[in-house]
Amino acid sequence: MNLEELLCTLDSPIAIRPTRRMTQGELESYLDKAADILRGNADHSEFRGYVFALLFYKRISDCFDEEVRTQVATLTKANVPQDQALLLARDPQNHHFIVPEAATWATVARTAKAQLGQALNDAMLAIERANAHRQNNFDGILTGKIDFNKQDELPRDKLVNLINHFGSQTFDRAHVSDDLFGNAYEYLIRNFASKAGKSSGEFYTPAEVGFLMAEVLQPKAGMSICDWASGSGGLLLQCIRHVKKHGGDVRQLQLHGQESNVATYNISRINMILHGVPVWKHKQGDSLRDPRHLSADTRLKQFDRIIMNPPFSLEDWGYDTVVAGDKFGRLSYGMPPASNGDWAWMQQIVKSLKDVDPDTETGGQGMVVMSQGVLFRGQPEQTEEEDGQNQKADAEYVIRRGFIEADLIEAIVVLPGKLFYGNNVPGCLVLLNKAKPAERKDQILMIWASRHFQKGNPQNLLRPSDLMRILVPWRAFGDLATAQRMVPEHEAQLISEVEEQRDARLADIEDAYGPVLEPLSRLQVELATLDALDLKQQAVKDAITPEHPYFHPLASLQADVERIEGEIAAAGRGEKAALKTQLITPKAKFDVARKKLIDAIKARHKQVARAVKDLGKLQEERDAREQEVKLAAEREIAHLREASADLLRICSSEDEARRYFTLVGREEMAENEFNLNLPRYVDTFEPETTKPLSVAISELVEAESAANTSAKALKEMLNKAGVRTA
């Protein structure tokens, strides 16, 4: 390598990407900031539509641009002219979704502030029209209930800030995979639900509860599944994940949903699209007043599985539309009260579950989140002989008794409080089954799961270990010997899943940081070499050899100087003057070359040192994130092992097990007047802890001493601050 080549090498910039791909956690944090931009100007339930619509718009616009670039590059390599390649690359047949050229994010984002709202409205309408031919069409998905010109809700400054925020990242598939983006979108839905107030429970069901429901229902490829109160679509997605987890083909699922709130309906459609769900049938409308999933003869369509979290104790549920008779025949067990729609939902589920197939002896199953009131509200008929007064049976009692006598309820799970957003009332899960196995006939498994959860703010959480405490009794259907055998299997499975999640998160982190950190080891070696160089004049001269990594271009120039200097030393007096004249040019060349090289080495040293420092910080950041993931997994695994040991203890004793779950027969329910309140059957009493008197007195003395010490310290601090105390 000659001097010019080496100087170019030393002067070349170090190839470090200025940005790196975001991890899942960073993407979630980024979306949090988008929501923060709008806070204070609109209710969460209102402005979430703006954020979700803009995010979806940015995603499909970036993906469309990416697909166009890729196809143009391929066509131009095949010698297709640029203009023609661009035209072909924009052909709608070559894309998942179409974004008209005038409606791309890059075009709209450059619109003047005053016209930005209208430009967004126009762009989103254009996108809907361009994709109207799709099977899951975009009709209203970006424009329903959303108006970017509505400045009282969305001030121009806030809108510009939101556009700039989303414009700072690229959301094509090269930067963010479908799974990563879909998961982040769900995270954002949960984030909004946690702050959206009372309506949020209808908008989002916690993923842990949805996972539990899917595990119980066990949907399979080929089944039809419906959510009559689909919210943001999370429960249907949990069914999809369950099928994927067990190796099923999700394309064979027949998914159905109906949602009354237009904005939520659109969010659920976006959620499905972003998760790559190929086909689903989603309707907008009130499911109780106007069910939209009907058979060819306009009867209520029946499904293999129904999974639901309808509004708790809905007051205006549609009593007025069915009081004179329900054309769909849903209320065969009784007319629910006008002020509470819980049993209207329950009867709709039963009516829309498939009847028993006599050949396979299978039928539809449904799981629903309900207010615990459905378990005990309503009184049986009373006579004067019984209590001194005549009273007809309450409607909810009659319906509940009808469900029990028809043997429709297979299991009940009472959940902890504060699980559901916007509602701190403890809920329950009710499993309905039209074809209970023979060994489960006339029995209901009751699980009291309200003891174990992780406290949180604003909502409590169900951990994997808490779910295990429910799933083991459920799968054993209350049999203690079976449950004991299942505990180690569930423990191993859950630990394996924690480890898989840990490894996936670590791989996500490495995928984000790895390409950026790749040159670090090489640059560290180069920096060590540069640090070791002595750039003083004599040291450089002594180090010049043809093999030296930096000084080798000077070797030939120095050899010329040394040759002439040697000739001068050996020459006679008359020849020295002429030789010294010859020395001027090679010596000047050498000095200039040495200075250029040393300056370049010094500049390179600064550049490499800066790069190593910056990359070192990134490496520390990556290591910290990896350590955080590893420690979280270790804590989760330790907690699972503790819970597993405790569950084995519980399942080894009938008395202890009855504090958590029990099988209840029809006769016992009849004796309790068909009241399903779990404390009537499960021992929910929490014994008080006792302490020896001596221990209690000792603790009291210690507490008084600590209080006196704190009071004394506080008084001294106040006196020093000039505050007079009594």
XYZ file of C-alpha atoms in Angstrom:
726
model
C 0.000 0.000 0.000
C 1.514 3.334 -1.056
C 1.265 6.546 0.949
C -1.796 7.940 -0.840
C -3.709 4.688 -0.381
C -2.801 4.549 3.299
C -3.816 8.189 3.822
C -7.172 7.468 2.185
C -7.619 4.454 4.467
C -6.786 6.452 7.582
C -9.099 9.259 6.482
C -12.035 7.009 5.641
C -14.980 7.285 8.052
C -15.599 4.392 10.408
C -18.671 2.533 9.158
C -20.955 2.678 12.204
C -24.677 2.964 11.648
C -25.947 6.208 13.185
C -29.030 4.400 14.474
C -29.924 0.821 15.248
C -33.134 -1.183 15.106
C -35.322 -0.731 18.152
C -35.943 -3.589 20.538
C -39.484 -4.510 21.571
C -39.114 -2.555 24.796
C -37.808 0.542 23.035
C -40.596 0.421 20.465
C -43.138 0.250 23.281
C -41.498 3.221 25.024
C -41.529 5.124 21.733
C -45.274 4.534 21.358
C -45.823 5.646 24.961
C -44.312 9.013 24.032
C -46.732 9.306 21.117
C -49.640 8.952 23.534
C -48.043 11.466 25.917
C -48.012 14.128 23.180
C -51.816 14.318 23.160
C -52.533 14.046 26.861
C -54.319 16.960 28.414
C -56.309 17.832 25.291
C -58.721 14.940 24.939
C -60.076 12.033 26.892
C -58.045 8.862 26.399
C -61.045 7.105 24.899
C -61.237 9.887 22.291
C -57.652 10.612 21.306
C -56.557 6.986 21.163
C -58.260 6.865 17.745
C -55.885 9.527 16.410
C -52.785 7.706 17.615
C -53.915 4.295 16.350
C -54.922 5.676 12.953
C -51.671 7.610 12.474
C -49.553 4.661 13.562
C -51.332 2.337 11.146
C -51.042 4.929 8.368
C -47.294 5.315 8.974
C -46.803 1.544 9.028
C -48.584 0.766 5.761
C -47.038 3.813 4.056
C -43.503 2.779 5.048
C -44.145 -0.837 4.037
C -45.567 0.271 0.686
C -42.498 2.473 0.042
C -40.237 -0.439 0.977
C -42.015 -2.794 -1.431
C -41.789 -0.188 -4.232
C -38.035 0.342 -3.651
C -37.376 -3.395 -3.642
C -39.323 -3.989 -6.828
C -37.741 -0.988 -8.614
C -34.271 -2.282 -7.724
C -35.127 -5.728 -9.075
C -36.587 -4.339 -12.307
C -33.713 -1.928 -12.989
C -31.239 -4.786 -12.588
C -33.226 -6.485 -15.345
C -32.595 -3.373 -17.516
C -36.140 -2.045 -17.218
C -36.092 1.785 -17.631
C -36.468 3.694 -14.361
C -39.825 5.315 -15.201
C -41.324 2.045 -16.347
C -39.893 0.188 -13.335
C -41.507 2.681 -10.970
C -44.845 2.335 -12.743
C -44.701 -1.460 -12.573
C -43.578 -1.376 -8.941
C -46.690 0.614 -7.986
C -49.057 -1.958 -9.540
C -51.663 -2.760 -6.831
C -51.345 -6.479 -7.528
C -47.797 -6.404 -6.147
C -48.649 -5.070 -2.687
C -50.311 -6.046 0.578
C -51.907 -2.596 0.805
C -52.025 0.337 -1.602
C -50.944 3.849 -0.694
C -51.670 6.317 -3.539
C -48.682 8.469 -4.430
C -50.381 11.668 -3.236
C -51.289 9.991 0.071
C -47.856 8.712 1.174
C -46.636 9.737 4.594
C -43.672 11.606 3.121
C -45.985 13.697 0.962
C -48.572 14.509 3.626
C -46.019 15.189 6.386
C -44.634 18.098 4.332
C -48.025 19.819 4.226
C -48.233 23.295 5.719
C -49.427 23.401 9.318
C -52.736 25.093 8.507
C -53.691 22.479 5.911
C -52.244 19.419 7.708
C -55.510 18.212 9.262
C -57.373 18.245 5.966
C -54.416 16.650 4.162
C -54.502 13.749 6.636
C -58.262 13.341 6.244
C -57.890 13.280 2.441
C -54.968 10.853 2.523
C -56.746 8.379 4.780
C -59.899 8.487 2.689
C -57.788 7.883 -0.431
C -56.131 4.863 1.219
C -59.503 3.410 2.204
C -60.769 3.762 -1.367
C -57.592 2.321 -2.877
C -57.946 -0.789 -0.710
C -61.727 -1.193 -0.917
C -61.312 -4.297 -3.084
C -59.461 -6.196 -0.349
C -61.230 -9.078 1.368
C -60.850 -7.277 4.701
C -61.637 -3.885 3.189
C -60.605 -0.587 4.714
C -64.055 0.985 4.679
C -64.049 3.518 7.538
C -60.981 1.990 9.181
C -59.053 5.291 9.112
C -61.897 7.777 8.881
C -64.648 6.429 11.134
C -65.049 8.745 14.144
C -61.720 10.439 13.307
C -61.373 14.020 12.065
C -57.887 15.537 12.082
C -59.463 18.967 11.565
C -61.127 18.804 14.976
C -58.855 21.333 16.632
C -60.669 21.398 19.976
C -59.572 17.795 20.489
C -56.403 17.885 18.412
C -54.679 21.302 18.404
C -52.438 21.940 15.397
C -49.257 22.100 17.513
C -50.026 18.707 19.032
C -50.744 17.238 15.601
C -47.457 18.573 14.205
C -45.586 17.135 17.199
C -47.262 13.773 16.657
C -46.401 13.780 12.940
C -42.780 14.687 13.720
C -42.589 11.967 16.369
C -43.825 9.211 14.062
C -41.707 10.627 11.240
C -38.531 10.124 13.308
C -38.673 6.341 12.871
C -39.058 4.020 9.917
C -41.695 1.338 10.353
C -41.118 -0.828 7.287
C -40.499 -4.565 7.654
C -36.728 -4.181 7.388
C -36.767 -2.103 10.574
C -39.725 -3.665 12.409
C -41.046 -7.168 11.785
C -44.783 -7.894 11.666
C -44.664 -9.728 15.008
C -42.683 -6.942 16.688
C -45.008 -4.242 15.407
C -48.162 -6.218 16.184
C -46.985 -6.839 19.751
C -46.139 -3.158 20.200
C -49.583 -2.187 18.904
C -51.192 -4.470 21.489
C -48.978 -2.918 24.137
C -50.236 0.514 23.121
C -53.823 -0.723 23.362
C -53.117 -1.926 26.902
C -51.433 1.380 27.726
C -54.502 3.323 26.648
C -56.816 0.932 28.481
C -54.927 1.518 31.724
C -55.703 5.244 31.509
C -59.018 5.355 29.689
C -61.333 5.212 32.690
C -64.600 3.346 32.999
C -64.976 2.420 29.325
C -61.594 0.697 29.110
C -62.862 -2.653 30.393
C -65.025 -2.929 27.285
C -62.063 -1.916 25.142
C -59.386 -4.335 26.349
C -59.171 -7.621 28.255
C -55.821 -8.223 30.014
C -53.697 -10.581 27.948
C -53.189 -12.919 30.919
C -56.943 -13.421 31.284
C -57.302 -13.952 27.535
C -54.487 -16.509 27.596
C -56.223 -18.384 30.428
C -59.540 -18.412 28.555
C -57.915 -19.742 25.386
C -56.115 -22.446 27.375
C -59.437 -23.617 28.802
C -61.368 -23.442 25.522
C -58.547 -25.057 23.504
C -59.550 -23.805 20.043
C -58.291 -25.859 17.113
C -57.771 -25.328 13.398
C -61.045 -25.670 11.509
C -63.181 -24.359 14.358
C -65.483 -21.368 14.190
C -64.901 -18.838 16.981
C -66.917 -15.763 17.911
C -66.587 -12.803 20.245
C -69.897 -10.935 20.400
C -68.246 -8.052 22.298
C -64.888 -8.076 20.574
C -63.431 -4.768 21.806
C -59.932 -4.395 20.359
C -59.840 -8.037 19.238
C -57.435 -9.321 21.875
C -59.402 -12.457 22.812
C -59.572 -13.638 19.202
C -55.820 -13.059 18.911
C -55.287 -15.230 22.002
C -57.182 -18.026 20.255
C -54.947 -17.603 17.213
C -51.832 -17.790 19.402
C -53.127 -20.948 21.059
C -53.645 -22.636 17.694
C -50.178 -21.540 16.505
C -48.578 -22.744 19.726
C -50.002 -26.217 19.174
C -48.977 -26.381 15.515
C -52.374 -25.693 13.980
C -53.015 -23.818 10.745
C -54.587 -20.493 11.727
C -55.773 -20.009 8.154
C -58.379 -22.683 8.881
C -59.867 -20.740 11.787
C -63.232 -19.112 11.120
C -63.070 -15.937 13.204
C -66.088 -13.765 13.922
C -66.463 -10.605 15.957
C -68.990 -7.855 16.601
C -68.390 -4.532 18.347
C -70.832 -1.687 18.969
C -68.350 1.188 19.402
C -67.220 2.420 15.968
C -63.789 3.666 17.088
C -63.064 0.423 18.954
C -64.332 -1.601 15.992
C -61.807 0.150 13.740
C -58.978 -0.366 16.223
C -59.774 -4.077 16.341
C -59.643 -4.293 12.553
C -56.265 -2.551 12.530
C -55.097 -4.921 15.273
C -55.999 -7.951 13.182
C -54.342 -6.561 10.045
C -51.118 -5.709 11.867
C -50.968 -9.242 13.260
C -51.277 -10.640 9.761
C -54.617 -12.367 10.375
C -55.618 -13.441 6.869
C -59.393 -13.749 7.166
C -62.016 -12.829 9.740
C -65.609 -11.705 9.717
C -66.060 -8.593 11.768
C -69.288 -6.647 12.130
C -70.122 -3.312 13.691
C -73.272 -3.040 15.742
C -75.009 -3.810 19.034
C -74.844 -7.581 19.478
C -77.836 -7.830 21.816
C -80.146 -5.512 19.883
C -78.915 -6.409 16.413
C -76.727 -9.533 16.176
C -75.062 -9.476 12.767
C -73.687 -13.024 12.460
C -76.669 -14.907 11.095
C -77.271 -18.092 9.157
C -78.834 -18.169 5.697
C -82.301 -18.437 7.269
C -81.581 -15.343 9.471
C -81.185 -17.383 12.629
C -78.368 -16.765 15.072
C -75.211 -18.364 13.693
C -73.766 -21.135 15.872
C -70.077 -21.561 16.699
C -67.673 -24.139 18.070
C -66.210 -21.666 20.553
C -67.299 -18.331 21.997
C -64.884 -16.202 23.997
C -66.137 -12.936 25.510
C -65.676 -10.123 27.989
C -68.913 -8.109 27.648
C -69.663 -4.975 29.711
C -70.375 -5.884 33.338
C -74.011 -5.448 34.435
C -74.998 -3.417 31.375
C -78.036 -1.290 32.241
C -79.253 -0.289 28.765
C -78.831 -3.698 27.171
C -81.848 -3.763 24.852
C -84.697 -4.940 27.046
C -87.043 -2.757 25.014
C -86.245 -4.644 21.796
C -87.029 -8.121 23.164
C -89.657 -7.591 25.851
C -92.415 -8.363 23.344
C -90.529 -11.390 22.060
C -87.056 -12.159 20.775
C -87.054 -13.181 17.109
C -83.777 -15.054 17.621
C -85.144 -17.218 20.451
C -82.288 -16.371 22.789
C -84.214 -15.879 26.039
C -85.610 -19.373 26.508
C -84.450 -19.504 30.140
C -86.138 -16.249 31.118
C -86.289 -12.514 30.565
C -83.375 -10.723 32.280
C -84.104 -7.598 34.332
C -84.407 -4.398 32.316
C -81.543 -2.853 34.294
C -78.971 -5.653 33.995
C -77.904 -7.444 30.821
C -75.568 -10.107 32.271
C -77.977 -12.985 31.690
C -78.902 -11.617 28.268
C -75.273 -12.098 27.251
C -75.175 -15.551 28.858
C -78.272 -16.683 26.961
C -76.946 -15.251 23.695
C -73.807 -17.332 24.159
C -75.789 -20.519 24.781
C -78.035 -19.875 21.778
C -75.054 -19.291 19.481
C -73.065 -22.356 20.606
C -73.311 -25.418 18.395
C -75.690 -28.087 19.637
C -74.471 -31.579 20.503
C -73.434 -33.638 17.494
C -74.886 -37.137 18.112
C -72.099 -38.782 16.108
C -69.129 -37.152 17.838
C -70.904 -36.241 21.103
C -69.264 -32.833 20.920
C -70.850 -29.421 21.086
C -70.031 -25.761 21.443
C -68.164 -24.316 24.400
C -68.030 -20.726 25.561
C -66.073 -18.850 28.195
C -67.133 -15.441 29.388
C -65.940 -12.850 31.891
C -68.829 -11.877 34.127
C -69.637 -9.859 37.196
C -69.832 -12.219 40.179
C -73.421 -11.087 40.594
C -74.521 -13.683 38.040
C -73.555 -16.341 40.590
C -75.929 -15.230 43.334
C -78.267 -12.361 42.356
C -81.986 -13.132 42.592
C -84.129 -14.966 45.124
C -86.292 -18.079 44.746
C -90.038 -18.018 45.183
C -91.136 -17.356 48.755
C -94.461 -18.344 50.360
C -96.197 -17.204 53.489
C -95.491 -20.577 55.101
C -91.750 -20.108 54.427
C -91.146 -16.486 55.416
C -94.480 -14.850 56.021
C -94.849 -13.266 52.582
C -95.615 -14.176 49.005
C -92.873 -13.407 46.498
C -92.290 -14.628 43.001
C -88.865 -15.919 42.024
C -86.560 -13.198 40.692
C -85.698 -13.314 36.983
C -81.980 -13.925 37.466
C -82.655 -16.759 39.913
C -84.967 -18.424 37.404
C -82.435 -18.154 34.577
C -79.509 -19.361 36.711
C -81.536 -22.330 37.930
C -82.456 -23.114 34.330
C -78.773 -23.113 33.320
C -77.901 -25.451 36.205
C -80.754 -27.852 35.499
C -79.814 -27.889 31.794
C -76.258 -28.752 32.919
C -74.721 -25.945 30.851
C -72.139 -24.679 33.368
C -68.937 -26.704 33.567
C -66.649 -24.479 35.632
C -66.513 -21.173 37.495
C -63.306 -19.294 38.332
C -63.432 -16.376 40.747
C -60.638 -13.937 39.893
C -58.810 -11.320 42.003
C -60.030 -7.734 42.067
C -58.517 -4.893 40.006
C -57.686 -7.140 37.061
C -59.958 -5.401 34.592
C -59.345 -1.855 33.437
C -61.950 0.660 34.489
C -63.578 -1.784 36.916
C -62.202 -2.787 40.309
C -65.045 -5.228 41.008
C -63.732 -8.827 41.108
C -64.933 -10.717 38.090
C -65.372 -14.395 37.390
C -64.988 -16.707 34.434
C -67.877 -18.975 33.523
C -67.293 -21.941 31.235
C -70.369 -23.066 29.337
C -70.470 -26.441 27.608
C -73.364 -27.910 25.639
C -71.740 -31.353 25.610
C -70.199 -32.024 29.005
C -68.387 -35.398 29.210
C -70.310 -38.123 31.033
C -67.968 -38.021 34.034
C -68.641 -34.292 34.465
C -72.427 -34.393 34.171
C -74.389 -32.552 36.863
C -71.200 -31.165 38.408
C -69.539 -27.757 38.391
C -65.868 -27.234 39.166
C -65.470 -24.135 41.328
C -62.031 -22.506 41.587
C -61.310 -19.717 44.083
C -58.373 -17.945 42.391
C -58.521 -14.588 44.139
C -55.643 -15.202 46.585
C -52.665 -15.251 44.250
C -51.759 -12.333 41.996
C -49.188 -9.585 41.610
C -50.261 -6.251 43.021
C -49.936 -3.415 40.544
C -50.969 0.141 39.864
C -53.461 0.747 38.411
C -54.222 -2.925 37.793
C -53.254 -6.196 39.417
C -51.677 -8.896 37.261
C -51.953 -12.664 36.944
C -48.493 -14.229 36.710
C -47.722 -17.560 34.985
C -47.618 -19.214 38.414
C -51.086 -17.813 39.226
C -52.414 -19.220 35.956
C -50.887 -22.606 36.815
C -52.888 -22.613 40.077
C -56.046 -22.371 37.936
C -55.133 -24.583 34.984
C -53.967 -27.585 37.018
C -57.250 -27.975 38.984
C -59.179 -27.311 35.777
C -57.363 -29.930 33.729
C -57.587 -32.423 36.574
C -61.233 -31.381 37.018
C -60.815 -31.355 40.766
C -59.224 -34.808 41.090
C -56.341 -34.449 43.561
C -54.292 -37.449 42.423
C -54.468 -36.282 38.813
C -53.614 -32.734 39.861
C -50.515 -33.912 41.741
C -49.293 -35.731 38.635
C -49.902 -32.642 36.505
C -48.044 -30.136 38.678
C -44.484 -31.156 37.636
C -45.552 -31.233 33.981
C -47.012 -27.747 34.175
C -44.017 -26.458 36.101
C -41.623 -27.802 33.466
C -43.763 -26.433 30.627
C -44.073 -22.978 32.163
C -40.363 -22.792 32.969
C -39.646 -23.804 29.389
C -41.902 -20.995 28.146
C -40.177 -18.463 30.438
C -36.843 -19.605 29.058
C -38.133 -19.350 25.491
C -39.382 -15.824 26.152
C -36.050 -14.947 27.755
C -34.116 -16.309 24.785
C -36.417 -14.494 22.357
C -35.891 -11.193 24.187
C -32.132 -11.767 24.285
C -32.166 -12.537 20.561
C -34.213 -9.372 19.996
C -31.600 -7.337 21.884
C -28.724 -8.972 20.025
C -30.453 -8.419 16.695
C -30.772 -4.724 17.524
C -27.266 -4.178 18.926
C -25.195 -6.863 17.197
C -24.765 -5.263 13.748
C -23.804 -1.941 15.338
C -21.296 -3.508 17.752
C -19.753 -5.807 15.136
C -16.736 -3.515 14.437
C -15.974 -2.893 18.131
C -13.433 -5.701 18.653
C -11.548 -4.735 15.493
C -11.522 -1.068 16.475
C -10.311 -1.937 19.984
C -7.329 -3.770 18.466
C -6.644 -0.829 16.168
C -6.884 1.614 19.089
C -4.417 -0.440 21.120
C -1.995 -0.350 18.186
C -2.437 3.398 17.761
C -2.018 3.969 21.509
C 1.293 2.131 21.374
C 2.735 4.319 18.595
C 5.420 6.837 19.498
C 5.056 9.703 17.044
C 8.151 11.628 18.080
C 10.506 12.317 15.175
C 13.331 10.001 16.180
C 10.945 7.233 17.265
C 9.204 7.342 13.904
C 12.537 7.276 12.096
C 13.671 4.271 14.112
C 10.367 2.432 13.534
C 10.247 2.842 9.763
C 10.420 -0.558 8.091
C 8.739 -2.027 5.015
C 6.682 -4.236 7.385
C 5.395 -1.519 9.735
C 1.555 -1.224 9.507
C 1.623 2.599 9.422
C 5.152 3.791 8.613
C 5.952 1.433 5.726
C 5.219 4.041 2.956
C 8.055 6.134 4.401
C 10.598 3.326 4.086
C 11.572 4.010 0.445
C 11.694 7.782 1.013
C 13.851 7.347 4.090
C 16.091 4.931 2.182
C 16.665 7.604 -0.501
C 17.603 10.149 2.168
C 19.876 7.707 3.993
C 21.549 6.660 0.707
C 22.443 10.251 -0.195
C 23.501 10.975 3.396
C 25.805 7.965 3.176
C 27.251 9.201 -0.120
C 27.817 12.618 1.435
C 29.638 11.050 4.345
C 31.880 9.055 1.973
C 32.438 11.828 -0.594
C 35.398 14.104 -0.790
C 35.242 17.781 0.075
C 34.594 18.860 -3.487
C 31.642 16.486 -4.019
C 29.758 17.138 -0.753
C 28.171 20.412 -1.874
C 26.638 18.845 -4.988
C 25.349 15.829 -3.031
C 23.812 18.070 -0.373
C 21.917 19.830 -3.137
C 20.605 16.442 -4.307
C 19.477 15.695 -0.732
C 17.092 18.674 -0.508
C 14.290 17.209 -2.642
C 14.136 13.650 -1.183
C 14.451 15.035 2.365
C 11.621 17.514 1.718
C 9.486 14.724 0.280
C 10.215 12.600 3.331
C 9.391 15.403 5.794
C 6.144 16.273 4.010
C 5.108 12.615 3.799
C 5.965 12.023 7.440
C 3.956 15.058 8.566
C 0.957 14.023 6.438
C 1.142 10.503 7.804
C 1.511 11.551 11.441
C -1.371 14.048 11.115
C -3.519 11.334 9.549
C -2.570 8.862 12.299
C -3.460 11.413 14.989
C -6.810 12.125 13.326
C -7.446 8.410 12.970
C -6.568 7.905 16.618
C -9.195 10.458 17.653
C -11.767 8.935 15.328
C -11.128 5.376 16.543
C -11.051 6.425 20.207
C -14.380 8.225 19.807
C -15.926 5.235 18.026
C -14.650 2.801 20.661
C -16.049 5.027 23.410
C -19.454 5.341 21.720
C -19.644 1.656 20.924
C -18.460 0.814 24.419
C -21.406 2.714 25.844
C -23.731 0.820 23.511
C -22.134 -2.444 24.602
C -22.683 -1.533 28.265
C -26.278 -0.644 27.421
C -26.768 -3.981 25.664
C -25.158 -5.908 28.541
C -27.383 -4.110 31.058
C -30.508 -4.930 29.055
C -29.465 -8.558 28.721
C -28.755 -8.789 32.440
C -32.154 -7.287 33.217
C -33.856 -9.903 31.036
C -31.867 -12.752 32.621
C -32.607 -11.608 36.171
C -36.326 -11.206 35.424
C -36.427 -14.756 34.026
C -34.586 -16.100 37.078
C -37.096 -14.435 39.400
C -40.031 -15.800 37.379
C -38.602 -19.322 37.390
C -37.954 -19.168 41.138
C -41.538 -18.016 41.688
C -42.874 -20.828 39.505
C -40.952 -23.401 41.538
C -42.285 -21.956 44.789
C -45.840 -21.976 43.443
C -45.409 -25.525 42.170
C -44.293 -26.742 45.589
C -47.226 -24.948 47.205
C -49.682 -26.435 44.701
C -48.378 -29.934 45.452
C -48.950 -29.248 49.149
C -52.491 -28.050 48.441
C -53.327 -31.066 46.281
C -52.069 -33.517 48.897
C -54.857 -32.651 51.330
C -58.619 -32.595 50.690
C -59.156 -30.027 53.422
C -56.455 -27.733 52.041
C -57.577 -28.217 48.428
C -61.116 -27.194 49.379
C -59.755 -23.749 50.232
C -58.954 -23.337 46.525
C -61.229 -25.567 44.450
C -63.978 -28.153 44.724
C -66.447 -30.170 42.661
C -70.062 -29.369 43.433
C -72.925 -31.700 42.520
C -76.463 -30.793 41.468
C -77.965 -31.852 44.813
C -75.665 -29.573 46.809
C -76.516 -26.670 44.512
C -80.225 -27.357 44.951
C -79.770 -27.381 48.731
C -78.228 -23.912 48.365
C -81.222 -22.731 46.318
C -79.113 -22.732 43.141
C -76.919 -19.982 44.539
C -73.431 -20.347 43.011
C -71.612 -17.897 45.269
C -68.333 -19.722 45.809
C -67.957 -19.082 49.564
C -70.946 -21.445 49.982
C -68.837 -24.285 48.569
C -65.172 -23.321 48.825
C -63.562 -22.541 52.181
C -62.600 -18.931 51.479
C -62.082 -18.076 55.151
C -58.608 -16.709 55.823
C -57.427 -17.808 59.302
C -55.899 -15.074 61.424
C -52.228 -15.407 62.239
C -51.429 -15.715 65.934
C -48.304 -14.815 67.870
C -47.169 -15.693 71.374
C -47.839 -12.855 73.798
C -44.139 -12.471 74.589
C -43.339 -11.940 70.905
C -46.150 -9.404 70.497
C -44.954 -7.422 73.578
C -41.375 -7.453 72.273
C -42.465 -6.163 68.857
C -44.579 -3.442 70.499
C -41.597 -2.253 72.569
C -39.400 -2.164 69.455
C -42.035 -0.216 67.525
C -42.426 2.346 70.352
C -38.652 2.784 70.551
C -38.384 3.309 66.795
C -41.245 5.827 66.886
C -39.595 7.789 69.722
C -36.262 7.857 67.877
C -37.935 9.124 64.707
C -39.862 11.795 66.607
C -36.678 12.997 68.293
C -34.809 13.183 64.974
C -37.692 15.081 63.359
C -37.782 17.583 66.215
C -34.034 18.224 65.888
C -34.391 18.800 62.122
C -37.245 21.253 62.640
C -35.297 23.159 65.330
C -32.284 23.470 63.002
C -34.601 24.800 60.315
C -35.907 27.425 62.709
C -39.318 25.850 63.143
C -40.516 26.088 66.713
C -42.001 22.905 68.157
C -43.975 22.333 71.308
